[in-house]
XYZ file of C-alpha atoms in Angstrom:
712
model
C 70.333 -12.106 60.338
C 68.770 -8.886 59.243
C 70.121 -5.879 61.430
C 67.460 -4.642 63.666
C 65.804 -1.277 62.149
C 65.341 1.143 65.044
C 63.564 4.718 63.961
C 65.226 4.626 60.393
C 68.470 3.571 61.383
C 70.926 0.758 62.018
C 72.059 0.057 65.661
C 75.725 1.263 64.405
C 73.584 4.506 63.611
C 74.086 4.901 59.863
C 71.364 5.994 58.168
C 68.845 4.013 56.273
C 65.280 3.587 54.719
C 62.589 2.890 57.201
C 61.530 -0.284 55.361
C 63.218 -3.410 54.873
C 64.026 -5.229 51.480
C 61.364 -6.748 49.422
C 60.990 -10.119 51.290
C 59.571 -13.180 49.713
C 56.168 -12.967 51.872
C 56.190 -9.605 50.686
C 56.230 -10.016 47.277
C 53.950 -13.302 47.298
C 51.536 -11.455 49.189
C 51.692 -8.927 46.062
C 51.445 -11.496 43.509
C 48.105 -13.136 45.055
C 46.130 -10.130 45.386
C 46.693 -9.280 41.606
C 46.158 -12.973 40.730
C 42.751 -12.571 42.308
C 42.373 -8.824 40.739
C 41.583 -7.168 44.688
C 41.013 -3.511 44.855
C 43.978 -1.860 46.373
C 43.353 2.026 45.523
C 39.824 3.275 45.189
C 39.584 6.745 46.209
C 41.032 8.988 48.457
C 38.272 9.109 51.049
C 38.706 5.846 52.268
C 36.657 3.302 50.291
C 35.261 0.450 53.254
C 37.877 -2.282 52.455
C 37.052 -5.518 54.171
C 40.882 -5.545 55.589
C 40.402 -1.998 56.775
C 37.283 -2.352 58.826
C 38.736 -5.727 60.422
C 42.317 -3.848 61.007
C 40.868 -1.037 62.959
C 38.840 -3.293 64.703
C 41.783 -5.235 65.845
C 43.779 -2.187 66.837
C 40.631 -1.044 69.257
C 40.762 -4.792 70.743
C 44.404 -4.443 71.808
C 43.876 -0.877 73.062
C 41.051 -2.188 75.065
C 43.246 -5.178 76.091
C 40.955 -7.845 74.883
C 38.538 -6.580 77.286
C 35.170 -4.503 76.672
C 36.148 -0.630 76.794
C 35.287 2.761 74.636
C 35.290 2.423 71.044
C 38.573 3.907 69.207
C 38.111 5.266 65.550
C 41.080 4.634 63.379
C 42.544 6.603 60.349
C 45.545 4.819 58.335
C 48.313 6.820 57.398
C 51.119 6.008 55.096
C 54.071 6.560 58.046
C 54.399 7.275 61.492
C 55.056 10.835 60.890
C 51.557 11.143 58.811
C 50.030 9.452 62.000
C 51.603 11.857 64.530
C 50.403 14.655 62.119
C 47.228 13.557 62.269
C 46.858 12.555 65.856
C 48.207 16.086 66.731
C 45.303 17.358 64.404
C 42.637 15.547 65.794
C 43.644 16.505 69.657
C 43.663 19.791 68.606
C 40.464 20.078 67.160
C 38.984 18.401 70.060
C 40.585 20.359 72.696
C 39.056 23.276 70.958
C 35.690 21.778 69.758
C 35.382 19.741 73.236
C 37.162 21.190 75.811
C 36.683 25.125 74.408
C 40.636 25.276 74.517
C 41.816 27.830 71.658
C 45.853 27.673 72.319
C 46.368 24.495 70.698
C 49.589 24.085 72.585
C 51.295 20.589 72.545
C 53.709 19.152 75.031
C 55.548 16.703 73.269
C 57.934 13.680 75.173
C 60.560 12.860 72.922
C 63.319 10.895 74.764
C 64.728 9.584 71.659
C 64.933 13.022 69.727
C 62.816 11.455 66.970
C 60.798 14.678 65.842
C 61.857 18.251 67.442
C 64.503 18.599 64.231
C 61.461 17.494 61.630
C 58.762 19.808 63.360
C 61.531 22.868 63.350
C 64.097 22.304 60.767
C 65.373 25.823 60.856
C 65.812 26.174 64.636
C 63.689 29.039 64.928
C 62.094 28.014 68.074
C 58.503 26.916 69.760
C 56.560 29.548 68.479
C 58.299 30.172 64.772
C 58.680 26.657 63.940
C 57.744 25.192 60.930
C 54.951 23.199 62.852
C 54.549 25.694 66.043
C 53.072 25.511 69.452
C 54.926 22.220 70.097
C 57.351 21.954 73.411
C 59.587 19.521 73.088
C 61.253 17.853 76.242
C 63.856 14.808 76.917
C 62.904 14.156 80.423
C 59.888 12.964 81.933
C 60.201 15.508 84.937
C 60.027 18.052 82.657
C 56.675 17.119 81.203
C 55.279 16.692 84.770
C 56.375 20.201 85.718
C 55.147 21.563 82.798
C 51.606 19.679 83.003
C 51.420 21.522 86.982
C 51.572 24.097 85.540
C 48.680 23.783 82.940
C 50.759 24.761 79.815
C 49.108 22.798 77.632
C 46.442 21.640 75.719
C 47.470 17.936 73.899
C 50.123 16.149 75.168
C 52.190 13.668 73.210
C 54.179 10.668 74.911
C 56.535 9.077 72.249
C 57.861 6.092 74.609
C 61.044 3.768 74.043
C 61.625 0.105 75.037
C 62.767 1.868 78.751
C 59.558 3.100 79.344
C 58.390 3.836 82.825
C 54.520 2.833 83.006
C 54.161 4.006 86.739
C 55.932 7.863 85.884
C 53.315 7.768 82.579
C 50.153 7.025 83.986
C 50.986 9.344 86.794
C 51.748 12.049 83.915
C 48.234 11.408 82.034
C 46.424 10.938 85.119
C 47.270 14.909 85.856
C 46.663 15.836 82.508
C 43.075 14.059 82.146
C 42.037 15.956 85.404
C 43.141 18.930 83.565
C 41.179 17.930 80.285
C 44.676 18.004 78.074
C 43.996 15.430 75.601
C 46.585 12.844 75.671
C 48.498 10.685 72.325
C 51.119 7.895 73.135
C 52.964 7.018 69.955
C 54.210 3.724 69.759
C 55.669 3.701 66.393
C 58.977 3.286 68.257
C 58.703 0.127 70.068
C 58.533 -3.207 68.318
C 55.273 -5.036 68.366
C 56.873 -7.373 71.137
C 57.428 -4.593 73.126
C 54.279 -3.075 72.703
C 52.842 -6.407 73.666
C 54.684 -6.176 76.889
C 52.334 -3.472 78.336
C 49.714 -3.892 80.759
C 46.670 -4.418 81.073
C 44.583 -0.881 81.047
C 47.343 1.084 79.960
C 46.799 2.213 76.512
C 43.052 2.894 76.981
C 44.196 5.352 79.275
C 45.270 7.396 76.190
C 42.690 9.437 74.251
C 44.840 8.916 70.912
C 47.430 5.791 70.306
C 49.827 5.870 67.213
C 51.520 2.876 65.267
C 54.087 2.817 63.105
C 55.473 0.585 60.449
C 56.446 -2.415 62.846
C 52.460 -3.193 62.127
C 53.732 -4.149 58.589
C 57.116 -5.458 59.528
C 58.711 -2.640 58.037
C 58.171 -4.085 54.459
C 55.106 -1.623 53.391
C 54.503 2.145 54.183
C 52.252 2.622 56.808
C 50.923 4.265 60.128
C 47.996 4.973 61.960
C 46.166 6.667 64.816
C 43.191 5.258 66.970
C 41.338 8.033 68.606
C 38.521 7.293 71.624
C 34.925 7.757 70.155
C 34.506 10.671 72.712
C 37.518 12.337 71.232
C 36.925 11.681 67.355
C 33.417 13.106 67.703
C 34.375 16.463 66.296
C 35.354 14.646 62.855
C 32.121 12.225 63.013
C 29.489 14.025 61.018
C 28.452 14.283 57.423
C 30.422 18.113 57.466
C 33.700 16.834 59.197
C 34.086 12.990 57.896
C 36.737 14.154 55.046
C 38.722 16.808 57.627
C 41.486 14.356 57.001
C 42.458 12.147 53.967
C 44.944 10.667 52.337
C 45.200 8.886 48.777
C 46.718 5.646 50.004
C 45.654 5.793 53.420
C 43.350 2.725 54.345
C 44.547 0.760 50.863
C 43.525 -3.056 50.578
C 47.190 -4.079 49.753
C 48.830 -2.611 52.726
C 45.917 -3.265 55.429
C 45.704 -7.193 54.403
C 49.232 -7.183 55.161
C 48.912 -5.631 58.291
C 46.232 -8.082 59.168
C 48.200 -11.071 58.613
C 50.826 -9.191 60.901
C 48.577 -8.856 63.811
C 47.250 -12.161 63.434
C 50.571 -13.640 63.960
C 51.611 -11.533 66.432
C 48.536 -11.601 68.470
C 47.546 -15.499 68.344
C 44.208 -14.378 70.297
C 42.927 -13.392 66.647
C 42.774 -16.610 65.648
C 40.271 -17.449 68.267
C 37.021 -18.373 67.178
C 35.524 -15.263 68.633
C 37.325 -13.076 66.267
C 37.414 -15.497 63.199
C 33.408 -15.271 63.296
C 33.470 -11.276 63.565
C 36.185 -11.054 60.537
C 34.121 -14.010 58.736
C 31.044 -11.607 59.054
C 32.765 -8.616 57.714
C 33.804 -10.676 54.555
C 30.696 -11.950 53.742
C 27.578 -9.199 55.235
C 27.893 -5.748 53.678
C 25.517 -5.041 56.827
C 28.088 -6.403 59.337
C 30.960 -4.498 57.673
C 29.703 -0.884 57.291
C 28.202 -1.324 60.960
C 31.824 -2.395 62.262
C 33.268 0.535 59.857
C 30.789 2.931 61.906
C 32.286 1.539 64.818
C 35.817 2.142 64.141
C 36.250 4.050 61.419
C 33.413 6.692 60.370
C 30.264 6.076 59.760
C 29.656 9.504 57.667
C 31.897 8.402 55.025
C 29.987 4.774 55.057
C 27.092 7.392 54.253
C 28.671 9.025 51.514
C 29.457 5.681 49.546
C 26.240 4.000 50.433
C 24.768 7.370 48.990
C 26.539 7.481 45.497
C 28.827 4.525 44.342
C 28.284 1.653 46.984
C 32.014 0.503 47.015
C 31.392 -3.167 47.118
C 33.792 -4.454 44.621
C 35.259 -7.777 45.217
C 37.444 -8.066 41.844
C 39.107 -4.796 39.987
C 40.753 -5.552 36.836
C 42.336 -3.153 33.824
C 39.647 -0.133 33.700
C 37.028 -1.508 35.017
C 35.482 -2.613 38.768
C 33.295 -5.874 38.796
C 30.187 -6.958 40.953
C 28.050 -9.671 40.829
C 24.378 -8.793 40.238
C 21.658 -10.123 42.245
C 19.773 -13.399 40.863
C 22.598 -13.291 38.094
C 25.055 -15.232 37.401
C 27.073 -13.074 34.864
C 29.319 -9.907 36.284
C 27.877 -6.112 35.912
C 30.941 -4.054 35.196
C 31.606 -0.212 35.673
C 34.194 1.898 33.925
C 36.634 3.330 36.416
C 36.690 7.044 36.351
C 37.870 7.688 39.947
C 41.233 5.990 38.968
C 42.135 6.400 42.966
C 41.234 10.063 42.620
C 44.229 9.777 39.880
C 46.538 7.243 40.395
C 45.254 4.950 37.631
C 47.352 5.434 34.372
C 47.407 2.000 33.044
C 44.964 0.139 34.737
C 44.414 -1.935 38.232
C 45.899 -5.416 38.630
C 48.236 -5.851 35.486
C 49.425 -9.195 35.097
C 52.377 -7.312 33.398
C 53.697 -6.596 37.031
C 53.800 -10.075 38.431
C 56.169 -10.691 34.879
C 58.021 -7.476 34.751
C 58.517 -6.280 38.613
C 57.553 -9.139 41.196
C 58.854 -12.070 39.591
C 62.067 -10.134 38.597
C 62.841 -7.912 41.323
C 66.643 -8.532 42.250
C 68.075 -7.139 45.317
C 71.616 -6.322 43.662
C 69.689 -3.905 41.050
C 69.471 -0.319 42.281
C 65.968 0.840 41.151
C 66.046 3.902 42.964
C 69.339 5.088 40.933
C 67.573 4.105 37.512
C 64.694 6.149 38.703
C 66.473 9.117 39.292
C 68.101 9.346 36.133
C 64.485 8.741 34.467
C 63.032 11.625 36.751
C 65.862 13.994 35.492
C 65.867 13.249 32.305
C 61.838 14.081 31.902
C 62.147 17.337 34.529
C 65.398 18.671 34.565
C 65.932 18.253 38.070
C 69.052 16.230 39.468
C 68.209 15.187 43.105
C 65.405 12.567 43.785
C 63.980 12.123 47.343
C 61.258 9.241 47.965
C 58.571 9.622 49.831
C 54.844 7.659 50.958
C 52.553 10.226 49.696
C 51.657 13.462 48.226
C 51.446 15.170 51.045
C 55.051 13.828 51.967
C 56.479 14.870 49.364
C 55.091 18.467 49.613
C 56.669 18.293 53.282
C 59.938 17.322 51.833
C 59.432 20.040 48.926
C 58.448 23.199 51.871
C 61.414 22.117 54.471
C 63.934 22.055 51.543
C 63.155 25.135 50.027
C 63.280 26.891 53.274
C 66.521 25.263 54.151
C 68.099 26.519 50.743
C 66.591 29.786 51.223
C 67.901 31.205 54.380
C 66.879 34.394 55.609
C 63.890 34.203 53.584
C 60.480 32.580 55.642
C 57.434 33.670 53.597
C 55.816 31.030 51.609
C 53.077 32.172 48.238
C 50.182 29.860 47.530
C 47.233 30.429 45.712
C 43.325 30.012 46.604
C 42.316 26.834 45.625
C 45.497 24.912 45.869
C 45.534 21.512 47.508
C 48.841 20.428 48.824
C 47.611 17.398 51.496
C 46.279 17.610 54.798
C 49.333 16.814 57.058
C 50.696 19.905 59.625
C 53.217 20.931 56.372
C 51.412 20.019 53.884
C 48.370 22.180 54.718
C 50.390 25.384 54.581
C 49.761 24.567 50.557
C 46.144 24.006 50.995
C 43.249 26.488 50.525
C 40.818 25.908 53.243
C 39.909 26.962 57.043
C 42.393 24.987 59.294
C 41.470 26.982 62.345
C 41.200 24.153 64.553
C 44.540 22.937 64.149
C 46.319 25.982 64.984
C 48.981 27.066 65.479
C 50.411 26.489 61.706
C 53.210 28.253 60.437
C 52.473 31.555 60.363
C 54.790 32.937 57.259
C 51.988 32.213 54.573
C 50.675 34.206 51.993
C 47.653 33.486 49.763
C 46.710 35.085 46.757
C 43.559 34.464 44.652
C 45.149 33.930 41.395
C 42.174 34.913 39.728
C 40.897 38.303 41.469
C 41.837 41.930 39.260
C 44.284 42.428 41.362
C 46.128 39.463 41.463
C 49.258 40.801 39.553
C 49.509 43.244 41.891
C 48.907 41.134 44.907
C 51.660 39.003 43.612
C 54.309 41.579 42.307
C 53.789 43.560 45.938
C 54.730 40.308 47.987
C 57.689 39.348 45.466
C 59.402 42.520 45.958
C 59.387 42.240 49.729
C 62.304 39.561 49.136
C 61.169 37.730 51.649
C 59.691 35.208 50.180
C 61.739 31.701 50.077
C 59.284 29.634 48.067
C 56.118 30.284 45.619
C 54.224 26.792 45.734
C 51.364 25.642 43.381
C 49.470 23.463 41.321
C 49.611 25.007 37.853
C 46.258 23.087 36.752
C 44.030 23.610 40.240
C 42.563 20.153 40.863
C 39.479 21.716 42.695
C 38.145 23.929 39.752
C 40.141 22.482 36.589
C 41.888 26.105 35.679
C 45.080 27.140 34.713
C 47.322 29.688 36.885
C 46.399 33.162 34.725
C 49.517 33.408 32.067
C 50.222 36.740 33.472
C 50.984 35.791 36.700
C 53.458 32.910 35.106
C 55.029 35.726 33.272
C 55.765 37.472 36.536
C 56.778 34.514 38.488
C 59.348 33.989 35.553
C 60.020 37.771 35.428
C 61.517 38.527 39.317
C 62.350 35.132 40.116
C 66.395 35.846 39.761
C 66.087 39.508 40.871
C 64.245 38.696 44.188
C 65.818 35.176 44.867
C 62.943 33.113 45.892
C 62.147 29.247 44.424
C 59.409 28.110 42.625
C 57.711 24.713 43.546
C 55.375 22.851 41.190
C 52.787 20.195 42.640
C 52.341 17.851 39.694
C 50.604 14.948 41.627
C 47.378 15.190 40.206
C 48.597 15.903 36.651
C 52.051 15.172 35.996
C 53.043 12.504 34.155
C 50.883 12.554 31.131
C 47.801 13.304 32.765
C 47.493 16.548 30.247
C 49.153 14.583 27.169
C 52.347 16.393 28.648
C 55.068 14.750 31.289
C 54.373 17.769 33.153
C 51.526 20.024 33.025
C 53.237 23.046 32.865
C 55.648 22.128 29.686
C 55.007 25.294 27.179
C 54.685 28.228 29.932
C 58.577 28.832 30.224
C 58.593 28.026 34.217
C 61.841 26.352 35.454
C 60.520 25.090 38.729
C 63.631 24.364 41.645
C 61.071 21.552 42.925
C 58.704 19.550 41.368
C 56.547 16.861 43.499
C 54.952 13.506 42.518
C 53.280 10.812 43.953
C 49.663 9.118 42.716
C 50.676 8.272 39.238
C 53.930 6.393 39.832
C 51.956 4.096 42.420
C 51.286 1.616 39.675
C 47.758 1.046 41.648
C 49.746 -1.027 43.734
C 52.240 0.401 46.103
C 52.589 4.024 48.089
C 54.823 6.306 46.507
C 55.744 9.686 45.935
C 58.955 11.679 44.565
C 60.554 14.952 45.263
C 62.680 16.359 42.818
C 65.104 19.377 43.272
C 67.757 21.054 41.759
C 71.474 20.040 42.909
C 71.774 23.913 43.864
C 68.911 23.546 46.674
C 70.198 20.085 47.685
C 73.487 21.418 48.755
C 72.332 24.833 49.849
C 69.388 23.108 52.235
C 72.536 20.490 53.552
C 74.949 23.373 54.541
C 71.494 24.717 56.634
C 70.837 21.709 58.650
C 72.409 18.215 56.666
C 70.848 15.804 59.577
C 67.263 16.866 58.154
C 68.271 16.703 54.698
C 70.114 13.196 55.016
C 67.031 12.025 57.213
C 64.327 12.912 54.126
C 66.787 11.636 51.795
C 67.070 8.310 53.159
C 64.159 7.016 55.175
C 61.290 6.664 52.776
C 64.010 5.327 49.764
C 62.789 2.038 49.139
C 63.993 -0.163 46.140
C 60.576 -2.213 45.504
C 58.566 1.263 45.248
C 61.269 2.619 43.236
C 61.057 -0.569 40.653
C 56.930 -0.065 40.562
C 57.346 3.694 39.610
C 60.397 3.004 36.832
C 57.806 0.554 35.693
C 55.198 2.771 35.110
C 57.216 5.308 33.120
C 58.952 2.633 31.284
C 55.256 1.445 30.485
C 54.207 4.612 29.530
C 57.057 5.381 27.220
C 56.929 2.200 25.433
C 53.051 2.387 24.681
C 53.528 6.367 23.501
C 50.725 7.245 26.270
C 51.467 10.615 25.539
C 49.876 10.533 21.699
C 46.690 8.444 23.524
C 45.684 11.228 25.867
C 46.190 13.737 22.993
C 44.000 11.940 20.757
C 41.279 10.225 23.056
C 40.810 13.802 24.933
C 40.207 15.715 22.124
C 37.535 13.044 20.833
C 36.272 13.000 24.151
C 35.799 16.669 24.713
C 34.155 16.713 20.741
C 31.765 14.009 21.880
C 30.710 15.331 25.241
C 30.352 19.154 23.530
C 27.989 17.359 21.055
C 25.607 15.855 23.834
C 25.395 18.719 26.281
C 24.485 21.107 22.962
C 20.701 19.975 23.402
C 20.967 19.577 27.354
C 18.959 22.205 29.439
C 21.315 21.163 32.916
C 24.606 20.278 31.828
C 26.371 23.567 30.492
C 29.474 22.573 29.506
C 32.824 20.557 30.208
C 36.344 21.666 31.259
C 39.134 19.143 30.242
C 42.964 19.344 30.956
C 43.858 15.978 29.308
C 42.036 13.038 30.750
C 41.096 15.147 34.275
C 37.417 15.997 32.989
C 34.798 18.263 34.961
C 30.988 19.081 33.957
C 29.922 22.294 34.733
C 26.429 22.362 35.330
C 23.169 24.486 34.727
C 22.491 25.131 38.358
C 19.537 27.861 37.933
C 17.754 25.206 35.612
C 14.913 22.728 37.379
C 15.375 20.431 39.379
C 19.202 21.316 40.221
C 17.790 24.904 41.420
C 16.102 23.136 44.282
C 19.468 21.257 45.718
C 22.845 22.789 46.831
C 25.429 22.273 44.940
C 27.176 19.330 47.044
C 24.001 17.410 47.184
C 23.321 17.598 43.187
C 27.340 16.258 42.340
C 26.021 13.257 45.330
C 22.914 12.594 42.935
C 24.765 12.840 39.784
C 27.678 10.532 40.878
C 24.967 7.360 42.210
C 23.262 8.636 38.732
C 26.717 8.012 36.814
C 27.198 4.573 38.642
C 23.506 3.291 38.374
C 22.387 4.334 34.937
C 25.916 4.936 33.090
C 27.658 2.302 34.574
C 30.583 4.710 35.407
C 32.628 5.452 39.063
C 33.193 8.988 38.946
C 33.932 11.473 41.866
C 31.274 14.473 42.240
C 30.929 15.510 38.241
C 34.677 14.899 37.750
C 36.196 12.146 35.460
C 40.050 10.743 35.948
C 40.090 7.828 33.461
C 43.060 5.863 33.151
C 45.654 7.166 30.540
C 45.715 4.016 28.137
C 41.988 4.378 27.776
C 40.877 2.206 24.333
C 38.468 3.361 21.852
C 36.364 0.575 23.258
C 36.601 2.269 26.612
C 35.846 5.646 24.955
C 32.633 4.166 23.695
C 31.467 3.004 26.902
C 32.261 6.404 28.372
C 30.403 8.278 25.842
C 27.545 5.787 25.874
C 26.987 6.074 29.651
C 27.061 10.088 29.571
C 24.492 9.983 27.039
C 22.477 8.234 29.241
C 23.186 10.285 32.159
C 22.435 13.172 30.422
C 19.112 11.709 28.713
C 17.995 10.748 32.503
C 14.316 12.594 32.958
C 14.005 15.353 35.546
C 12.344 13.300 37.761
C 14.569 10.987 38.099
C 17.287 13.229 40.022
C 14.375 14.101 42.135
C 13.746 10.466 42.983
C 17.421 10.095 43.604
C 17.612 13.203 45.946
C 14.615 11.703 47.980
C 16.218 8.277 48.425
C 19.639 9.742 49.577
C 17.721 12.015 51.912
C 16.014 9.485 53.488
C 19.063 6.786 53.547
C 21.246 9.485 55.475
C 18.427 10.086 57.587
C 18.083 6.307 58.526
C 21.741 5.834 58.798
C 22.281 8.772 61.125
C 19.878 7.623 63.006
C 20.333 4.120 63.554
C 24.515 4.424 63.070
C 24.402 1.555 60.420
């Protein structure tokens, strides 16, 4: 009998992966979905899969004890850690937006000491921690005393199997009176222990965090469910994308979670729930209505007004959709690619033959992956994770530990690194609602005239631990200026800062080379990867670092280093990633990217030459971005975000191409025939009459207003 896992450790306290070995049930589940060509990843803004709606509804029912109660909206993550970060983010937002409290202080009841060493790996204390403003307590009496003194905006209760419901109820009762947003963390409990909680217990909390137990520790999974009234600050067109995840809410994991929930909570097999689930599967309106109630109504609106993601089948480079009153399927070329995950196609049959049918528990796929990544990056040590944001968290934590005495992280405006509480330090945006955040972050505009001076000035302070960046920024698709790169190379040894490069979007041959930085002379100490290694099946990330960084970080805080080194290691995930690398090398994908990107660029420039509206195209390998002439009619009638929505819809409707707001991320193995489909579709879009843009804009406006007013 396999030993029970407790928080990533065996009962004997030896460090161990949080996830179990691949089971026959898990492998059969993956195989079945590939055979049926069911979608797994479509976009980072969480398309409304049937499974995501159903599981969100099921969590709400569990919270309310299967009785009527306030609705809870669920956001899906890739681990219990990500879920905790998300819960704290929404709680701090609600505290500031609803209760008008500005401090963002958090009381964190952590009896098993699962979190404090990760929030404060440098052991700097509450105010200077990597995630500051969090006061950790291991005794409920201390929590009660702090609440009595009104020392908090948010309270997190990470409960264990020895929970005293009476004590917790008393704490939450006092917290509620003081408008303190409350979170209960169930990720340390088994489902069996959760089921023992009495009725009307969970629904006292504003937010409930779920962990890997709900995937039976087979798939990366986490989630947080938030009371409707608390979720409101994120429930609008402007704020619905405040929190996002490339892998969160994916169909593969959630369909498995649904199975676990139906097995453990047999009430979900009763007729009432079966009818509800069937409605979601058979009625698009019912699915959208439930998504509005249990996920986020405004992400629905984005999809319904741009690219209706109601696809039942996806294979290779295409989505398939049944046409009304017609037998044959309409196919759409995938140029979203799971926001960059799709390198070699959806639901490849080779996955069954090469991975599912051959996966062997006696083979160490992780070691082989580490060897391959070392050969490709020149870095020795591989840490596995579940998402891009998770990889960045590991990278930043290791860099700060390894560069003891230096505190500053330098990032560039326009950079994107993820949306968890640590990854936010590398993401250029307004994070004021989630504060306090790590204070030692310096942001430089790389395209300003003073950029070189600004960067050199900070580096010369000798306080910089890490310079973190995407070499090609995903938002604007621009490379960092060569003079900044040369400056980083010039001073690296003298001022002893580390260089970390985010290759999550543009690494693994997206630009033609394995790394987007090839040819720059950069020698990073840390590199992160994620999307490209997923094989469009399994949430995964990889953080590569030098042996020197690993050893220095271990000397500073070995507990944190070993935790991250082992906790998310998974042999099945490694097998998927290894298969991607081997397939890319076998098919000489680098050459295909270089060939097709050159041809596509020539064709697009030829098409745009006679267009008043489409100015030019920027490309980095097979990442394509269109620049618009916004001063021309009818574009000048709309804001850029609005015209982007209109163009996305026209690409879908006229060109039969799935795009993402003026950007294309086609698969790297795109064939000549598929390139022709892309060019033909783009030609139709460019030749669309001007009045049609206005017509689509009006239709979208009316539909948005209707959906907003009716909440449907």
